[in-house]
XYZ file of C-alpha atoms in Angstrom:
652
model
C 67.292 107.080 17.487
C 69.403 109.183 15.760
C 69.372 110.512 12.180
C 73.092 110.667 11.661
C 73.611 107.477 13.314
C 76.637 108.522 15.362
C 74.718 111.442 17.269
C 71.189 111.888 18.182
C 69.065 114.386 15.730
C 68.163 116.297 19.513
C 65.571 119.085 18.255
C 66.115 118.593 14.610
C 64.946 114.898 13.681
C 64.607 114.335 9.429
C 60.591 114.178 10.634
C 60.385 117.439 12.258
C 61.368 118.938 8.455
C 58.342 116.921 6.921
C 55.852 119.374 6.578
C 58.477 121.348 4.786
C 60.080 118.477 2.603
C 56.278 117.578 1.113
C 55.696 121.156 -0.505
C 57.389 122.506 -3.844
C 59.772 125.427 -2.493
C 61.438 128.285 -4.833
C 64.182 130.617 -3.234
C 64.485 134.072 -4.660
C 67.891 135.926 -3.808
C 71.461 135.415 -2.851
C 73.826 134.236 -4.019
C 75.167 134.329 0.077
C 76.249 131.327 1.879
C 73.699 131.278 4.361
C 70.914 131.955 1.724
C 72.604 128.685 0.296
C 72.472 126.532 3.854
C 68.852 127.743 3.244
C 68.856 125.828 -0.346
C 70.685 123.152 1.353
C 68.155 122.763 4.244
C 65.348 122.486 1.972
C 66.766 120.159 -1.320
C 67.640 117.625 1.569
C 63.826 117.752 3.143
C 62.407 117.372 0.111
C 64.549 114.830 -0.978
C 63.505 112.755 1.921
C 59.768 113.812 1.967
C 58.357 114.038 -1.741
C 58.914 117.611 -2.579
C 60.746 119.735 -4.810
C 62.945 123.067 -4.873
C 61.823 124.885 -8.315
C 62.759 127.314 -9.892
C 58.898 128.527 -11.161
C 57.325 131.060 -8.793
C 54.052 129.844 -10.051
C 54.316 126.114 -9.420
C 56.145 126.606 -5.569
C 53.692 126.505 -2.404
C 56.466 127.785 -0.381
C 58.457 131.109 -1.427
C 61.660 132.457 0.596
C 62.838 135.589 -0.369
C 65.877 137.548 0.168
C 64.983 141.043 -0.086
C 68.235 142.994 0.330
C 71.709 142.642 1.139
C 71.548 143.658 4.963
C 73.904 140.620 6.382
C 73.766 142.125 10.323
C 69.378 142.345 10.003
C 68.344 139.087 11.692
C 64.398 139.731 11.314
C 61.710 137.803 9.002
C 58.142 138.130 7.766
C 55.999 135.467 7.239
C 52.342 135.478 5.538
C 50.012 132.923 3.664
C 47.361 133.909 1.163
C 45.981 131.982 -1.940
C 47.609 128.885 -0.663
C 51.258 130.028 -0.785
C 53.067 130.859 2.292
C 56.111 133.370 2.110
C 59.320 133.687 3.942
C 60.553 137.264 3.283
C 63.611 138.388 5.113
C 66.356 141.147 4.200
C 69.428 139.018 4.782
C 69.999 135.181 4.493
C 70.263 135.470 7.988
C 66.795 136.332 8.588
C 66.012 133.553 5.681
C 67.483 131.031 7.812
C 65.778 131.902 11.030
C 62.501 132.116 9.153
C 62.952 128.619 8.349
C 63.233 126.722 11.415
C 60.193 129.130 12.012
C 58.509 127.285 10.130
C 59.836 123.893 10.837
C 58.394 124.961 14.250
C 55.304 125.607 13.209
C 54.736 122.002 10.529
C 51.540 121.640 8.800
C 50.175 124.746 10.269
C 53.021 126.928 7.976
C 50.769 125.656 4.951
C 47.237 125.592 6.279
C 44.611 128.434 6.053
C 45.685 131.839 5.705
C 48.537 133.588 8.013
C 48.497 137.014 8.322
C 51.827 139.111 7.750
C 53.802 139.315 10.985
C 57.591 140.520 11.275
C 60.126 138.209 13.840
C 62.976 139.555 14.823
C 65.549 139.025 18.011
C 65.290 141.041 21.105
C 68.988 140.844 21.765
C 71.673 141.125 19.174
C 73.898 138.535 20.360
C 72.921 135.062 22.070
C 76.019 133.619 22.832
C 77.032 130.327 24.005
C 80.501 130.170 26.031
C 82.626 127.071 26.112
C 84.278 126.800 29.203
C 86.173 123.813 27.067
C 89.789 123.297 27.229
C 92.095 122.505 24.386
C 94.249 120.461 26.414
C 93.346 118.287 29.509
C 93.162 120.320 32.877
C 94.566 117.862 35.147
C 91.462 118.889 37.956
C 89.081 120.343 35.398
C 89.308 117.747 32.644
C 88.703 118.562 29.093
C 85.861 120.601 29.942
C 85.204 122.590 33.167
C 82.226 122.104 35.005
C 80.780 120.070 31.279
C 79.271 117.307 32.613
C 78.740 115.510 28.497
C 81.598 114.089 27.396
C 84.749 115.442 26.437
C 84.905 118.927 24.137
C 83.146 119.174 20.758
C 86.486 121.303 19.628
C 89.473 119.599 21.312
C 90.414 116.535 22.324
C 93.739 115.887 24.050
C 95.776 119.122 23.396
C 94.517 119.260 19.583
C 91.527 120.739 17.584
C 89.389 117.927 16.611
C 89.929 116.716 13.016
C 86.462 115.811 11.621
C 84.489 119.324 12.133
C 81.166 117.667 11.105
C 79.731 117.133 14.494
C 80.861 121.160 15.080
C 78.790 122.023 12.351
C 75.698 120.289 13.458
C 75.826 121.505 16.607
C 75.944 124.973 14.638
C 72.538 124.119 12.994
C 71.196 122.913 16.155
C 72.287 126.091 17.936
C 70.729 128.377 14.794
C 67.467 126.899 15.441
C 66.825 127.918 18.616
C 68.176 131.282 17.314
C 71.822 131.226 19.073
C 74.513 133.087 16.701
C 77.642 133.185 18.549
C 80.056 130.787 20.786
C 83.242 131.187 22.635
C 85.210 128.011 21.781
C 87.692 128.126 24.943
C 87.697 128.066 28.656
C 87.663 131.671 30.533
C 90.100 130.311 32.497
C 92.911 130.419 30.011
C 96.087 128.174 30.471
C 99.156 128.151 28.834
C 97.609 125.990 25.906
C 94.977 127.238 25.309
C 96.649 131.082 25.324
C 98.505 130.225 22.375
C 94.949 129.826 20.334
C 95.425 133.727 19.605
C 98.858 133.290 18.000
C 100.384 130.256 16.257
C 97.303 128.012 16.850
C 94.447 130.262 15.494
C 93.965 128.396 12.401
C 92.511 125.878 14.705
C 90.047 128.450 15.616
C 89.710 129.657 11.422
C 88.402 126.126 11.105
C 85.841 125.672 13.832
C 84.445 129.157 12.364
C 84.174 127.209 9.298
C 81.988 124.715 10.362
C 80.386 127.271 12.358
C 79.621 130.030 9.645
C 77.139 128.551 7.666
C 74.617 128.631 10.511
C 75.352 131.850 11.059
C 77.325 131.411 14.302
C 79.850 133.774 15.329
C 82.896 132.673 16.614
C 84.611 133.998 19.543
C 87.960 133.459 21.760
C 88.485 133.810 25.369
C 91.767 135.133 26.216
C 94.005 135.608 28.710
C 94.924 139.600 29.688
C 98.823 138.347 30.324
C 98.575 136.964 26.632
C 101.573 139.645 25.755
C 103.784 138.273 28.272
C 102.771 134.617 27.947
C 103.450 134.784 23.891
C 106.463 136.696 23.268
C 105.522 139.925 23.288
C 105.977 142.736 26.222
C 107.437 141.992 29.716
C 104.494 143.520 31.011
C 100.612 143.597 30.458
C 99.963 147.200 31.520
C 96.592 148.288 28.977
C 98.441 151.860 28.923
C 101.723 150.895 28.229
C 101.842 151.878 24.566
C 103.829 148.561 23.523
C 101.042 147.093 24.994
C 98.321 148.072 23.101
C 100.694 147.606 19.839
C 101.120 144.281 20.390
C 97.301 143.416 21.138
C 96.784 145.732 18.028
C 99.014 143.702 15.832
C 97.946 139.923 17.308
C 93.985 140.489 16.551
C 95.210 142.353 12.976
C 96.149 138.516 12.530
C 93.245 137.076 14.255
C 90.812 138.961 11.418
C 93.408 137.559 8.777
C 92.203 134.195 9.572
C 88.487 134.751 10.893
C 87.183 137.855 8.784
C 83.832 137.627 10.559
C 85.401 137.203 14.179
C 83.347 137.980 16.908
C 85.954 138.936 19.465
C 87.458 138.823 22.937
C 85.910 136.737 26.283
C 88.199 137.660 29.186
C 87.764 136.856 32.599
C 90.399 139.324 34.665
C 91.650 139.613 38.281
C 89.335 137.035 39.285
C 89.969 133.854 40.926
C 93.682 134.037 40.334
C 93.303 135.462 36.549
C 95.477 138.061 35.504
C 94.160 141.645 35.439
C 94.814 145.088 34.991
C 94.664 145.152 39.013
C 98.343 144.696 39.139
C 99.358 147.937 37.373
C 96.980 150.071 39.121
C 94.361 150.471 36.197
C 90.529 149.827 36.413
C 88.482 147.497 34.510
C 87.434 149.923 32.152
C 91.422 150.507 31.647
C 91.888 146.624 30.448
C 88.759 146.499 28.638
C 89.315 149.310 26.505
C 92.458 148.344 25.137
C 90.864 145.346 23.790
C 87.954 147.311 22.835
C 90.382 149.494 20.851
C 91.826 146.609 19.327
C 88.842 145.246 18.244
C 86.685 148.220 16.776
C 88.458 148.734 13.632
C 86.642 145.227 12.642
C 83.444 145.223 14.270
C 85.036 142.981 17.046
C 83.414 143.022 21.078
C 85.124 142.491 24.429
C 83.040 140.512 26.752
C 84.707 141.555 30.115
C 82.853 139.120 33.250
C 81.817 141.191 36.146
C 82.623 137.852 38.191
C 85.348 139.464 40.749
C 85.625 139.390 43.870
C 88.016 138.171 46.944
C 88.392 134.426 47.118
C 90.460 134.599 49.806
C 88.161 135.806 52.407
C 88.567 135.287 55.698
C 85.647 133.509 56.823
C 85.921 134.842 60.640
C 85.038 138.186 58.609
C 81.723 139.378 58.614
C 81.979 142.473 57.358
C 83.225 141.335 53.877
C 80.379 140.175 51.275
C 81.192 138.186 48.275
C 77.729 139.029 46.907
C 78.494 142.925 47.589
C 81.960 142.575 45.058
C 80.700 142.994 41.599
C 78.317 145.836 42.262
C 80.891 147.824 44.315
C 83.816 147.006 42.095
C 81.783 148.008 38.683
C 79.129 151.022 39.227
C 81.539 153.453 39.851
C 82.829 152.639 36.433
C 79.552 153.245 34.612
C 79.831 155.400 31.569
C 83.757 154.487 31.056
C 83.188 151.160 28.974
C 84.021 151.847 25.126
C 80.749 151.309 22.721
C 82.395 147.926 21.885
C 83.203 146.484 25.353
C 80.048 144.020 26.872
C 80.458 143.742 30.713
C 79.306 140.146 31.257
C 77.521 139.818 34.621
C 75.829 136.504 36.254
C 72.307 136.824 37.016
C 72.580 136.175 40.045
C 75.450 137.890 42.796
C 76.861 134.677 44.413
C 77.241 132.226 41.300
C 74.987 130.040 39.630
C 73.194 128.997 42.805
C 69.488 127.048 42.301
C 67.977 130.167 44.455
C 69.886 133.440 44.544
C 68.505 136.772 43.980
C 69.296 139.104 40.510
C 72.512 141.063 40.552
C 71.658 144.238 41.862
C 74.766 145.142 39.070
C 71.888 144.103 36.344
C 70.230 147.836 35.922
C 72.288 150.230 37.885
C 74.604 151.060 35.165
C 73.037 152.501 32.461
C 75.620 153.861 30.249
C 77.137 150.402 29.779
C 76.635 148.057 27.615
C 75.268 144.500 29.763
C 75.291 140.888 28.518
C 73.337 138.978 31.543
C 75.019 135.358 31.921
C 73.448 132.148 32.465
C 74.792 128.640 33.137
C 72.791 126.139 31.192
C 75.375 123.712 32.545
C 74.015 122.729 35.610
C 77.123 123.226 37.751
C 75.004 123.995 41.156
C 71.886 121.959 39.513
C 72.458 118.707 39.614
C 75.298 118.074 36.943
C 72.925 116.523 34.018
C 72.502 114.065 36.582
C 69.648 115.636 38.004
C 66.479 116.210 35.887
C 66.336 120.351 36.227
C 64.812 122.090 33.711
C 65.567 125.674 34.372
C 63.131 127.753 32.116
C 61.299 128.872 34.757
C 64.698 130.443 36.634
C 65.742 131.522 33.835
C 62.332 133.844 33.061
C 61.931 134.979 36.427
C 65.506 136.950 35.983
C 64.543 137.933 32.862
C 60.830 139.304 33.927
C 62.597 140.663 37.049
C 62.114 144.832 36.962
C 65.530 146.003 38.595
C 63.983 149.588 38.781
C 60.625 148.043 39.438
C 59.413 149.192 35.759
C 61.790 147.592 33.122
C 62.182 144.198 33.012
C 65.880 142.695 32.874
C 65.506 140.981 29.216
C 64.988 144.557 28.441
C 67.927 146.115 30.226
C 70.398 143.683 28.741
C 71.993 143.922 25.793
C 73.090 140.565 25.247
C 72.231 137.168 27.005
C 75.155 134.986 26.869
C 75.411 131.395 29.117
C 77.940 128.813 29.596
C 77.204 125.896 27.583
C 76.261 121.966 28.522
C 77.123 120.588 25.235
C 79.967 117.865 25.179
C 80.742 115.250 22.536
C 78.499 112.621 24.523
C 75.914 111.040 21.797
C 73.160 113.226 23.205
C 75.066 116.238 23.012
C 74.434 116.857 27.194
C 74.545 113.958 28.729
C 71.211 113.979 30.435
C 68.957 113.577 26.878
C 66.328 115.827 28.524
C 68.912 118.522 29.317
C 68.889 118.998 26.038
C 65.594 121.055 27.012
C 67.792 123.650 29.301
C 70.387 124.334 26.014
C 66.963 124.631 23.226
C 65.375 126.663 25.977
C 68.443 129.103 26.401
C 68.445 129.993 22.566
C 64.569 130.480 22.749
C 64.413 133.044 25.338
C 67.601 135.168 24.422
C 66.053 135.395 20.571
C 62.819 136.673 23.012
C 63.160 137.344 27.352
C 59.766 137.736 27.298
C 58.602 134.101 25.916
C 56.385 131.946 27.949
C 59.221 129.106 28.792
C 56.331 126.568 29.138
C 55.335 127.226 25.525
C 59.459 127.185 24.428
C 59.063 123.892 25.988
C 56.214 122.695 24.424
C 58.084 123.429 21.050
C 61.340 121.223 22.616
C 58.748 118.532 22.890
C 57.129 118.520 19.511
C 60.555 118.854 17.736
C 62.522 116.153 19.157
C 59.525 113.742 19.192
C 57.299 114.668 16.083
C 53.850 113.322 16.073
C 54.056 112.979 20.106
C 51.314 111.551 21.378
C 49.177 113.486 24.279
C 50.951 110.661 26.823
C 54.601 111.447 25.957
C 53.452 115.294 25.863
C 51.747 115.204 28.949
C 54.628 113.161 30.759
C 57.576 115.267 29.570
C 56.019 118.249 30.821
C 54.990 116.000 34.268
C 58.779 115.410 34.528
C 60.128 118.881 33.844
C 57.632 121.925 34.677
C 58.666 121.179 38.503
C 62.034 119.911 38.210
C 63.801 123.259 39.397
C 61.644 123.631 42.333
C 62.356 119.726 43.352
C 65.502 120.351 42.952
C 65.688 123.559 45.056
C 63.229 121.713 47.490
C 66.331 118.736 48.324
C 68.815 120.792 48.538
C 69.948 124.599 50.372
C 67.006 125.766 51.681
C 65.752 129.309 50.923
C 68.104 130.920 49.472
C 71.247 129.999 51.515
C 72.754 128.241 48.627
C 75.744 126.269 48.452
C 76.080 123.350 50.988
C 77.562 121.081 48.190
C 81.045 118.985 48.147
C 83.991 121.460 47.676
C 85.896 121.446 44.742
C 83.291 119.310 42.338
C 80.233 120.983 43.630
C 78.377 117.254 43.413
C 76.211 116.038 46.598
C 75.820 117.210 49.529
C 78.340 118.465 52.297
C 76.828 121.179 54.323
C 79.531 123.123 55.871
C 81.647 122.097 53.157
C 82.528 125.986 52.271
C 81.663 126.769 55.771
C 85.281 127.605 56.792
C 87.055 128.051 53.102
C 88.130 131.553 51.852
C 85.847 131.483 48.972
C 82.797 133.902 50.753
C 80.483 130.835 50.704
C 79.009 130.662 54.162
C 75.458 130.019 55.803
C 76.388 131.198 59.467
C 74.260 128.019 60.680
C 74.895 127.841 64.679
C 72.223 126.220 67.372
C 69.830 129.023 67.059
C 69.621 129.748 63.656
C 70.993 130.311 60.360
C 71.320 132.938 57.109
C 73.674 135.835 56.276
C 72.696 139.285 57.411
C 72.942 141.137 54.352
C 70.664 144.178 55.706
C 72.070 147.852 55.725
C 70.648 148.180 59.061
C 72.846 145.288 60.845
C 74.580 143.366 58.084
C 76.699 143.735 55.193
C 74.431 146.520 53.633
C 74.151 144.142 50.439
C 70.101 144.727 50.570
C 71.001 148.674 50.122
C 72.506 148.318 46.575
C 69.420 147.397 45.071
C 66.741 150.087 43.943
C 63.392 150.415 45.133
C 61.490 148.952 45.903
C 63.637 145.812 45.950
C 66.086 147.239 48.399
C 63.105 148.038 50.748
C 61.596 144.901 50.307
C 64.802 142.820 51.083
C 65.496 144.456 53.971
C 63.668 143.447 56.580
C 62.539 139.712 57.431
C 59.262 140.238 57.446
C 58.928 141.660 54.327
C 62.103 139.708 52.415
C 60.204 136.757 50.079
C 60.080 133.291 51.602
C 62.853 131.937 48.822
C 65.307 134.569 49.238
C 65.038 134.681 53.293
C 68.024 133.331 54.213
C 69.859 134.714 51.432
C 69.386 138.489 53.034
C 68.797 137.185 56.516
C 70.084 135.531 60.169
C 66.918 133.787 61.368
C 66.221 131.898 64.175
C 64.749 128.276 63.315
C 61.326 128.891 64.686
C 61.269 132.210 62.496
C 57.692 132.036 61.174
C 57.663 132.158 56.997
C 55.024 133.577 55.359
C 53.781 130.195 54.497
C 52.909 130.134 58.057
C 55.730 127.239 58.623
C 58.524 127.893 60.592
C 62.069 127.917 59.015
C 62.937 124.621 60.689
C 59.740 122.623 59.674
C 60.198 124.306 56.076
C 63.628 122.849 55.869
C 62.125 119.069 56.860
C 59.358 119.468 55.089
C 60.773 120.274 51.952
C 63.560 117.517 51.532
C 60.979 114.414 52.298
C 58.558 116.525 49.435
C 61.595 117.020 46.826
C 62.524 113.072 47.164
C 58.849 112.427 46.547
C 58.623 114.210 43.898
C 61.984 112.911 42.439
C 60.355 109.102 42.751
C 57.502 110.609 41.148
C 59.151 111.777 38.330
C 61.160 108.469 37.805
C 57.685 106.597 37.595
C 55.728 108.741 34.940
C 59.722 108.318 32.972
C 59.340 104.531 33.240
C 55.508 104.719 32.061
C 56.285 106.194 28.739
C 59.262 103.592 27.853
C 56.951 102.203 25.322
C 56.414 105.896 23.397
C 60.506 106.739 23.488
C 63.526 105.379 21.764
C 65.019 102.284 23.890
C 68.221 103.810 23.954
C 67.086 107.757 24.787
C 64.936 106.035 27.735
C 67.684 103.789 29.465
C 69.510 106.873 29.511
C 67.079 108.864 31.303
C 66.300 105.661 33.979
C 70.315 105.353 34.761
C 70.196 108.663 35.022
C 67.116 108.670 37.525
C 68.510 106.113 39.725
C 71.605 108.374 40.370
C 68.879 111.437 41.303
C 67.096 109.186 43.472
C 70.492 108.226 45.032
C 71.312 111.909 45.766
C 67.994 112.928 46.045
C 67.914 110.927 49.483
C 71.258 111.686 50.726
C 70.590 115.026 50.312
C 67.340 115.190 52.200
C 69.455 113.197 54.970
C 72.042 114.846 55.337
C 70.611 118.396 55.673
C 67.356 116.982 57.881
C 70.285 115.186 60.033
C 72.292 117.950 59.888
C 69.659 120.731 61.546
C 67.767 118.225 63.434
C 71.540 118.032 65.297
C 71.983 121.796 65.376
C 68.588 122.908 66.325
C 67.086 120.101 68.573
C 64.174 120.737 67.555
C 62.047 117.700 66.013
C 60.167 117.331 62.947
C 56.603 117.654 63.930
C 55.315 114.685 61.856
C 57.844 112.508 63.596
C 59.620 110.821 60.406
C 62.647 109.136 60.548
C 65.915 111.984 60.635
C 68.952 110.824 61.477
C-alpha cells in the first residue's frame, strides 16, 4: 500500500517517479539545498528504476538546469528536441516544481518533441493553515475541526520527536505546488502562545523538515502575546512598549527561522483578543505586526472572520454575513504592503452552499489572501465522500465586479488543512483528492479541477486502468452536489448538531447567539437579506451581483434562501416549488450516496485491500447519515409546512 510502510505514498507512489528513474539525468547548477532535494529526488528514482544521474551533458536524456540565483522566482521552462528534454528554471525552487512537472506528465516528458513553454504560479503564496494544537484542547482535541488523527507537529503538549513524517508531508505538499504552512491553531491558548518565545525552537525544527521542499513556515499568534509572556501589561499596537516588545520577540523568531514566513492572527473574533479593546482598528493591530515583520521579509495574515457571536437571535436587523464587509472596507488603503487580510470565500463560514464574500473585490488597495477549508468541517468530516474542486473553482471563476475573476483579485489562496497523522494522511483516503486539489488550483485559479483530478488519479494509482479511472471520477465529480443535495437546502446552510457540526439537527443554531438562523416558520423559510426589506446584505455586492441577488425572482436557485424569506410553494426556476425541491432532493442525494458506495465496492479488485476497506467503513457511515439527514429535514418540513410530497414516499 504504502511505500514507506508506516504511511501511505498518497500522490507520490515510488511508481509514479518511473518514467523519471529509467532515463540518465545530469543537473547543472547549485550548489542550493533545494537544487540538492532535486539531486536527491532523482538518485533515489533512478536507483529504484534503472537509471542514472551523470555528470556528462552528452550521455543524459534528461537535463535540469539552474540558471541563476533568483531564490523568490518560482517559474520553469520545459522543452524537448533531439531526444533530450530540459528542465530550465532560475532558482532551485523553480527546479523543484519543474520536476514533479514532469513526474506529472511520465512517459510523455520523454516522448516526441515538446515545445518551450514557461510555468509559473499565479499566486505567490499557497498556504496551508494548521488549526493544530500543541497541547490537547479539552473540547477541540489535538486538532480543531481535523478530522485525521492527531497533529503531524504535536502530540500531547510536545513537538513531535521524529520530524520524518513532517518532511514528507512537505514533499507531498511541494508537489501540488503548496510553499507555506501555519503550524498552530488560530485560536491560540496559553500553550501554544508560548511557541513565539521559549518554545520556538520547536517551531526552528519543523521548518527544518519543512525547508527542503521549499515550504515556508509560519506561526499563528495570539495579539495578547505581550501580556500572556512577560512583557507589557497591556496589548495596545500604539503603545510604544508595545511595539518594542513585538519588535524584539520576532528579532528572536528570525534568529531561529531565518526564512520565517510570519504572523497568522485571528483578532477580536469569537472571544480572541484584539485591538478592539483599546479603541484601535484592524489596520492599527495589523500594522504593528506588519512593522515588526518587514525588516525580514516577514507577512501578517490578519482573518477578516469577525463578527458578533453573541447575537440576539430575536434580532433581525443584525446580519452575521453583513460583519466582515462592514467592519473591513472602510479600512481599505490602511493595510501596510506586508499585512494579507485573510477572508473566507464565502460570508457565513465554510457552508456547502454560500455565496462569495462580497469583501473579496471591494477593497482594492489591500492586499487579499481568499481562504478555503479543505477540512470538511460543514462537508461531511472525511466521513462523507465530498470532493470540493468544483466549489472551490466556482469562487475562484466568480467575477466580483462582473469582469475579473476572484483567482485574479487575490493575492494569496490560503485554506485550513485536513492532514492529521492518520496513515492516509486525511482520514478519508479519497480526501486526499480535496488537499492535492487545493495546491493545484492556488499554483493556477483558473485550472480545470476535473483535469487536477484526473492528475490525483493517475498519481496515486499509476498505470490505472480505464475501470478504476472511470469509477473514481463516478464517485467524486458529483460528490459536492450529493452532499449539498442531503443536507440545507439552497443556500440556507447550517442545520447541523451544535458544537461538533456532525449530522443533522435543524434548528440546532436556530435560537443560539452565533447569527446562524433559517427563519423556518409554517409558511416558509430563508433570511431576507434584500436592501429593499431585509438586512441590505444583497446591497454590498457590485453589479450586477447586487442586482441579481436582490430580488427572488431573479436570485439563482442555490443561493435562494440564502438572500431570501420564501414561502414553500415559491416556484424555483427549475419549475419545482421550494417544498418539493427540498423532498426531492434528500431521497436523490441518498441515491446517489448508495450509488456511489456500489461503483466503490466494484473496483475492490483494482485497489489496495487496505485503501478500499477504508473507503467501505467509511461509506457505511455516509449512508448512515446520508438517511438521517434526508429524514430528518423531509420530517422536519413535512411537519412545518403540511404540505405532502407529491410522489407520496414515506416522510416521517
Amino acid at each position: 500500500m504504502t511505500d514507506s510502510g508506516d504511511f501511505d505514498a498518497a500522490w507520490l507512489p515510488d511508481t509514479a517517479f518511473r518514467a523519471v528513474g529509467a532515463r540518465r539525468s545530469l543537473v547543472r547548477g547549485g550548489p542550493d539545498p533545494l537544487t540538492d532535494t532535486v539531486r536527491g529526488e532523482l538518485a533515489g528514482a533512478c536507483a529504484r528504476f534503472g537509471g542514472e544521474v551523470v555528470r556528462d551533458g552528452d550521455a543524459a536524456e534528461f537535463v535540469l538546469n539552474v540558471t541563476a540565483d533568483s531564490p523568490a522566482d518560482e517559474s520553469y521552462t520545459l522543452r524537448r528536441a533531439g531526444g533530450v528534454t530540459t528542465l530550465t528554471a532560475p532558482s532551485g525552487r523553480g527546479l523543484l516544481y519543474g520536476l514533479f512537472h514532469v513526474v506529472r506528465l511520465g512517459e510523455a516528458a520523454f516522448a516526441g518533441d515538446l515545445a518551450p513553454r514557461t510555468h509559473r504560479p499565479a499566486l505567490a503564496t499557497r498556504m496551508l493553515d494548521h488549526w493544530d494544537n500543541v497541547a490537547v484542547h479539552p473540547v477541540m482535541g489535538q486538532v480543531e475541526r481535523g478530522y485525521a488523527g492527531g497533529s503531524l507537529f504535536w502530540a500531547d503538549g510536545e513537538a513531535r520527536g521524529d520530524l520524518g513524517r513532517v518532511r514528507a508531508y512537505g514533499r507531498l505538499l511541494a508537489a501540488c505546488g503548496i510553499n507555506a504552512v501555519a503550524v498552530n491553531n488560530v485560536n491560540v491558548h496559553a500553550t501554544e502562545a508560548r511557541l513565539l518565545t521559549d518554545r520556538i525552537g520547536d517551531v526552528a525544527a519543523i521548518a527544518d523538515a519543512l525547508r527542503p521542499y521549499g515550504i515556508r513556515t509560519h506561526l499563528s499568534v495570539s495579539f495578547a502575546a505581550p501580556m500572556l509572556l512577560g512583557g507589557p501589561d497591556t496589548a495596545d499596537p500604539l503603545d510604544p512598549a508595545v511595539r518594542e516588545w513585538w519588535a524584539a520577540a520576532t528579532a528572536r523568531v528570525y534568529e531561529e527561522i531565518p526564512d520565517f514566513g510570519g504572523y497568522v492572527v485571528k483578532a477580536d473574533s469569537e472571544g480572541q483578543p484584539g485591538p478592539f479593546a483599546y479603541g484601535r482598528s484592524h489596520a492599527d493591530g495589523a500594522n504593528m505586526l506588519a512593522a515588526a515583520l518587514e525588516p525580514y521579509g516577514g507577512t501578517v495574515h490578519w482573518r477578516a472572520f469577525v463578527y458578533d457571536h453573541r447575537q440576539d437571535w430575536r434580532d433581525r436587523s443584525t446580519d452575521r454575513a453583513r460583519a466582515a464587509h462592514d467592519h473591513f472596507t472602510p479600512l481599505d488603503g490602511e493595510f501596510a504592503d506586508n499585512a494579507v487580510l485573510q477572508v473566507k470565500h464565502g460570508p457565513m463560514d465554510f457552508q456547502v452552499r454560500e455565496p462569495v464574500s462580497p469583501l473579496i473585490g471591494a477593497m482594492p488597495d489591500t492586499r487579499l489572501a481568499v481562504e478555503l477549508q479543505v477540512t470538511q468541517e460543514y462537508t461531511g468530516q472525511q466521513k462523507h465522500v465530498c470532493w470540493l474542486g468544483p466549489m472551490w473553482s466556482e469562487v475562484l471563476r466568480f467575477r466580483p465586479d462582473g469582469e475579473v475573476p476572484a483567482g485574479r483579485l487575490a493575492h494569496e489562496l490560503v485554506a485550513v488543512s485536513n492532514a492529521g497523522d492518520d496513515r492516509f494522511w486525511t482520514g478519508h483516503p479519497l480526501a486526499q483528492a480535496n488537499l492535492y486539489t487545493f495546491g493545484r488550483l492556488a499554483w493556477d485559479p483558473a485550472a480545470d479541477p476535473r483535469e487536477v483530478l484526473d492528475e490525483w488519479i493517475a498519481l496515486t494509482h499509476p498505470g490505472a486502468p480505464d475501470r478504476l479511472t472511470e469509477g473514481l471520477h463516478a464517485i467524486l465529480d458529483g460528490s459536492w452536489a450529493t452532499y449539498e443535495k442531503y443536507t440545507a437546502p439552497l443556500g440556507v446552510g447550517f442545520m447541523v448538531q451544535p458544537g461538533h457540526h456532525y449530522g443533522p439537527s435543524v434548528d440546532g443554531y436556530e435560537y443560539s447567539p452565533w447569527g446562524t438562523y433559517h427563519f423556518a416558520d409554517r409558511d416558509g423559510i430563508g433570511v431576507d437579506r434584500s436592501v429593499a426589506t431585509g438586512t441590505g446584505f444583497a446591497g454590498q455586492y457590485a453589479e450586477p451581483w447586487a442586482k441579481l441577488y436582490e430580488s427572488p425572482g431573479t436570485c439563482p436557485d442555490e443561493l435562494l434562501l440564502f438572500f431570501h424569506h420564501v414561502p414553500y410553494g415559491h416556484v424555483l426556476h427549475s419549475g419545482k416549488t421550494v417544498i418539493q425541491h427540498i423532498y426531492d432532493t434528500h431521497f436523490e442525494g441518498v441515491e446517489e450516496a448508495e450509488k456511489a458506495r456500489r461503483v466503490w465496492a466494484d473496483l475492490a479488485d483494482l485497489v489496495e485491500p487496505e485503501r478500499h476497506a477504508r473507503v467501505t467503513e467509511r461509506f457505511e457511515e455516509q449512508l448512515r447519515g446520508a438517511r438521517e439527514w434526508r429524514d430528518q429535514i423531509n420530517s422536519y418540513f413535512l411537519r412545518k409546512s403540511g404540505v405532502r410530497d407529491a410522489h407520496g414516499r414515506t416522510i416521517h
